[in-house]
PDB file of C-alpha atoms in Angstrom:
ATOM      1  CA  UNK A  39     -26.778  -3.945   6.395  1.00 44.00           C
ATOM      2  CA  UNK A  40     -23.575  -3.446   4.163  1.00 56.00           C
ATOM      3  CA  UNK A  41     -21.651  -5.613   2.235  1.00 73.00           C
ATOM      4  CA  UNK A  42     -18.309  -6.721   2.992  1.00 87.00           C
ATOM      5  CA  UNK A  43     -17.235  -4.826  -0.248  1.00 88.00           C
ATOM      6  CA  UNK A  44     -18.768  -1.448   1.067  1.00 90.00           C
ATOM      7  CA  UNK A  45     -15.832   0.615   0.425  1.00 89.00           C
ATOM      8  CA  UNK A  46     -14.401   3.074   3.443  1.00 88.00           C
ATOM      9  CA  UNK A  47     -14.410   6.553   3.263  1.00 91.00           C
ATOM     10  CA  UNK A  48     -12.027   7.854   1.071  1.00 94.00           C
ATOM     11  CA  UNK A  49      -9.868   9.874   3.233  1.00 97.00           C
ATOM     12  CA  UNK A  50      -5.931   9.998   3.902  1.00 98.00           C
ATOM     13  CA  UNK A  51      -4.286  10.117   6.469  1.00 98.00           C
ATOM     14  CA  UNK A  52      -3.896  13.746   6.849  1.00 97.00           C
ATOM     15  CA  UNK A  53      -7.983  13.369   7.143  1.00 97.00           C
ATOM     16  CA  UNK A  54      -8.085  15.218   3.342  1.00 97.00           C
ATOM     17  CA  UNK A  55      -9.575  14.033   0.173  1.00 97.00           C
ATOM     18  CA  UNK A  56      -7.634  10.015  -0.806  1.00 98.00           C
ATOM     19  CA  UNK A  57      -5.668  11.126  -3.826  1.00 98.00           C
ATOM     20  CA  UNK A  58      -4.493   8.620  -6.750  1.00 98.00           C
ATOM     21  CA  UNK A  59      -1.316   6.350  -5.285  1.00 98.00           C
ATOM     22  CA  UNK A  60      -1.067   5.148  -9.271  1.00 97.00           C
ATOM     23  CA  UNK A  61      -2.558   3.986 -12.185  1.00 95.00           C
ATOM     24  CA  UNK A  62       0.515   2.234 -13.898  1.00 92.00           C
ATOM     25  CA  UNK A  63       0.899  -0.378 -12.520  1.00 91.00           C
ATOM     26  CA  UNK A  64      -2.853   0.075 -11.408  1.00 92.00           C
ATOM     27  CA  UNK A  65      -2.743  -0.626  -7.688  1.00 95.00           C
ATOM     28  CA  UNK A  66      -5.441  -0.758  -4.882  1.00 95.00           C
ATOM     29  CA  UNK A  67      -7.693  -3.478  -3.659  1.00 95.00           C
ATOM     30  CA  UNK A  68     -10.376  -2.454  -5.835  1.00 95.00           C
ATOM     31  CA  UNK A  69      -7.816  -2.052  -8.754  1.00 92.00           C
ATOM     32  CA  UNK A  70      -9.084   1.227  -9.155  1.00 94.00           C
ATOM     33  CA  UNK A  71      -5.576   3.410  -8.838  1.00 96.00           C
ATOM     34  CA  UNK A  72      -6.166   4.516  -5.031  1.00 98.00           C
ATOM     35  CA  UNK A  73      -5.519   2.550  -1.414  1.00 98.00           C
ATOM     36  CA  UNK A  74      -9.256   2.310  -1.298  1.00 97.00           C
ATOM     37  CA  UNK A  75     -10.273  -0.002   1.293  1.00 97.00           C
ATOM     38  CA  UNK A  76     -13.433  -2.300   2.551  1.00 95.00           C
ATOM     39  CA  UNK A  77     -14.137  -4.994   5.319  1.00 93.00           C
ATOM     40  CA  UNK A  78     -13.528  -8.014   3.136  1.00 95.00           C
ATOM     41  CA  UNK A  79      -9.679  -6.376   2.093  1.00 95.00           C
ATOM     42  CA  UNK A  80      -8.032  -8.249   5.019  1.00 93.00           C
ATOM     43  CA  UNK A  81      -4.910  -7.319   4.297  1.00 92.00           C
ATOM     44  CA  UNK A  82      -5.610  -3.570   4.342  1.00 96.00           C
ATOM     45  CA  UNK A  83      -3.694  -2.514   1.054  1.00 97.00           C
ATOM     46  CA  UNK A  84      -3.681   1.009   2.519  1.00 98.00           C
ATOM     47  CA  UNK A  85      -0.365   2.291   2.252  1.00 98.00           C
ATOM     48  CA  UNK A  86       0.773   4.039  -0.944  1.00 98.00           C
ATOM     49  CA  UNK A  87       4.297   3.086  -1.265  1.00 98.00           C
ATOM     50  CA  UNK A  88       7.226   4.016  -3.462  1.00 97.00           C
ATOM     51  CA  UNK A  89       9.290   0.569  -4.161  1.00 97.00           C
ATOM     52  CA  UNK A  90      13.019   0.429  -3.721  1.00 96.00           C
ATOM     53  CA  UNK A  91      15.301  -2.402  -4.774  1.00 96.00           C
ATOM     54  CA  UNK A  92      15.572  -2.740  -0.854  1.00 96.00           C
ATOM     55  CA  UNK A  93      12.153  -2.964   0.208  1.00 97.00           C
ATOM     56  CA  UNK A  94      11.556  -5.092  -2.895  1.00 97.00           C
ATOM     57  CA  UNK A  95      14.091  -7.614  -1.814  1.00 96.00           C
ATOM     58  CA  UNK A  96      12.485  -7.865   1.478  1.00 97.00           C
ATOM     59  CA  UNK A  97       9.219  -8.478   0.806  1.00 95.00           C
ATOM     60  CA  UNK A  98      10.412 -11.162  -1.592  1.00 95.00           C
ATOM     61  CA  UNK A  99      12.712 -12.602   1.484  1.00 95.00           C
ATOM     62  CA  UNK A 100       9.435 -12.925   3.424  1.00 94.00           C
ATOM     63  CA  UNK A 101       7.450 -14.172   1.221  1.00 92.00           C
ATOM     64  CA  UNK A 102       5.994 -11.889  -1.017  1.00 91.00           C
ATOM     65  CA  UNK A 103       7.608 -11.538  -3.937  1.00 94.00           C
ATOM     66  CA  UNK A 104       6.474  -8.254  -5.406  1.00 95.00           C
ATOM     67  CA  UNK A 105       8.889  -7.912  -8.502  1.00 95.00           C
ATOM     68  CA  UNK A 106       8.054 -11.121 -10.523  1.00 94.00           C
ATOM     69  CA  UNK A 107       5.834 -10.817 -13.085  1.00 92.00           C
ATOM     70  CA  UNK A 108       2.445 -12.665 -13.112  1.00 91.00           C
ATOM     71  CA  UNK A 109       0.641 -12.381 -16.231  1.00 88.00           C
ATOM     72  CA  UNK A 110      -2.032 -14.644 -15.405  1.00 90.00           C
ATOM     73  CA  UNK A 111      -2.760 -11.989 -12.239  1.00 80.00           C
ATOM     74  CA  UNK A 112      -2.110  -8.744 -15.531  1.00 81.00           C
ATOM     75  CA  UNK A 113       0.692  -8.136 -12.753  1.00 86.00           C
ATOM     76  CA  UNK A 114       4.012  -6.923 -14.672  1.00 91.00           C
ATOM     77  CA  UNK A 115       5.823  -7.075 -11.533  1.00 95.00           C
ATOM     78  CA  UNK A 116       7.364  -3.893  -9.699  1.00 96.00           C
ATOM     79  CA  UNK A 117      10.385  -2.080  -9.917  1.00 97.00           C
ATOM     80  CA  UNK A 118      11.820   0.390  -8.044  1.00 97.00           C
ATOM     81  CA  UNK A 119       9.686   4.086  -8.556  1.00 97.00           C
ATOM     82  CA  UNK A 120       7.015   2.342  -8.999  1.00 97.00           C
ATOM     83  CA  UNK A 121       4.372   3.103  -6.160  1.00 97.00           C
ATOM     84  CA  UNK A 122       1.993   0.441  -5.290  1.00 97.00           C
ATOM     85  CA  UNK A 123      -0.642   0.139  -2.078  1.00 98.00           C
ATOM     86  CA  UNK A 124       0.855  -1.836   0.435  1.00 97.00           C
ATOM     87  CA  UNK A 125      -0.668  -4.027   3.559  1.00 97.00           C
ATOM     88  CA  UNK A 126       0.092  -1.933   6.331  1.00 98.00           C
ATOM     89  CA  UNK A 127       1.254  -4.728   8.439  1.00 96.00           C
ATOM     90  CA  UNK A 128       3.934  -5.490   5.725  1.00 96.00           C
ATOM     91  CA  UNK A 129       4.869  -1.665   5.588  1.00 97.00           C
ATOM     92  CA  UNK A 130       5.108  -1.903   9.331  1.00 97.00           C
ATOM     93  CA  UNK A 131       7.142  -4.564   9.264  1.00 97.00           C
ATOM     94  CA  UNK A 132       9.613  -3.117   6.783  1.00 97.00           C
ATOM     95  CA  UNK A 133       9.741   0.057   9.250  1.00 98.00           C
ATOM     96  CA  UNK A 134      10.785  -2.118  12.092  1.00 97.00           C
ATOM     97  CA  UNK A 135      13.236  -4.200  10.069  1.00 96.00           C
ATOM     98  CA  UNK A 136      15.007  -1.026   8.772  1.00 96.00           C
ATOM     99  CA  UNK A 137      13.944  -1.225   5.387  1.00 96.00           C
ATOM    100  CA  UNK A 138      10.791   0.486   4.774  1.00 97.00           C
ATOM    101  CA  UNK A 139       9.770   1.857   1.660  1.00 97.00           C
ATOM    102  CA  UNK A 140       8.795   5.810   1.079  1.00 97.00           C
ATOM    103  CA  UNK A 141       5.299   7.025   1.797  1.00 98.00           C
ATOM    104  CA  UNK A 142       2.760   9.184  -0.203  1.00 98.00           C
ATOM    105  CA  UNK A 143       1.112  10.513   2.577  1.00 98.00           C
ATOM    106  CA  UNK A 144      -1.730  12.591   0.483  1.00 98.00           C
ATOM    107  CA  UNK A 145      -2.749   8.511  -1.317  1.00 98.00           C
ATOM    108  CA  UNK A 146      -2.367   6.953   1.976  1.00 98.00           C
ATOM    109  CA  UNK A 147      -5.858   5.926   3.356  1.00 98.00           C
ATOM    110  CA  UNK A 148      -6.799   6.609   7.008  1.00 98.00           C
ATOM    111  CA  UNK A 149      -7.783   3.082   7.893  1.00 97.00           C
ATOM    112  CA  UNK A 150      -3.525   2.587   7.612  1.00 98.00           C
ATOM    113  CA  UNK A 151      -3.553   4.092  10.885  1.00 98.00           C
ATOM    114  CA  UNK A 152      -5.341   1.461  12.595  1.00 97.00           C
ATOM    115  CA  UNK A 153      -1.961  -0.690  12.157  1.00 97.00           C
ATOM    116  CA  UNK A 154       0.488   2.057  11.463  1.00 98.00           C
ATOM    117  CA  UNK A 155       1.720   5.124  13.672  1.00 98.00           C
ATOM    118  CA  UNK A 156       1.688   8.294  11.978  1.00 98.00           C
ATOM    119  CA  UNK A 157       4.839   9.041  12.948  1.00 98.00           C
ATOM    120  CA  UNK A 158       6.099   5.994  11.075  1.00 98.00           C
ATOM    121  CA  UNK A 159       4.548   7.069   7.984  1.00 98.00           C
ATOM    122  CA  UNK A 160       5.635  10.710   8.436  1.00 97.00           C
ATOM    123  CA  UNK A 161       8.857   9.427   9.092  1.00 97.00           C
ATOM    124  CA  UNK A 162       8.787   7.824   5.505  1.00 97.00           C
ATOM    125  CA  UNK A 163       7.299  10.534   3.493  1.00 96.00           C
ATOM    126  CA  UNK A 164       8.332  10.864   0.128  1.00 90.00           C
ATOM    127  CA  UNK A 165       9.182  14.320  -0.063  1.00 75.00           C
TER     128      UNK A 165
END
């Protein structure tokens, strides 16, 4: 029996090796630099995002603001460049609004696809 916390296979969506999405800030549900991913992450922080002021502003509009600072969470707050492992519901969401961020499809994890089309994220691939 595994735990909830049993992470996933670390593979991206191009079925390759999960590479780092960043370690400054350090993103990831485990907090260990990657869009790692288990049962108990509910939110399924799987999609390695680059931030824009645009995307930013969103997310803050509906309800999550991503830019503020929260030292009592060692969360600096984001700025644009900075890439960060998004919910993939939130990243869809952005897509359909207009306003999603870039992708980096190499530190994307596979499990984004469950919520995401791949055309979506190739269609936002930071090149």
């Amino acid at each position: 029996m595994s735990s909830d916390y049993s992470m996933a296979e670390s593979l991206n969506v191009l079925g390759e090796e999960l590479l780092p999405c960043s370690n400054d800030p350090l993103t990831g549900f485990f907090r260990d630099g990657h869009c790692n991913t288990c049962q108990a992450d509910y939110g399924s922080h799987t999609v390695c995002a680059v931030m824009t002021e645009e995307f930013l502003a969103f997310s803050k509009y509906v309800g999550n603001d991503l830019s503020t600072p929260k030292p009592e969470f060692h969360f600096k707050g984001l700025k644009a460049g900075d890439q960060w492992c998004l919910c993939a519901s939130r990243f869809l969401q952005a897509y359909d609004e207009g306003c999603a961020p870039k992708v980096n499809l190499n530190s994307t994890h596979k499990k984004a696809l469950e919520i995401v089309p791949i055309d979506a994220l190739k269609e936002c691939e930071n090149i």
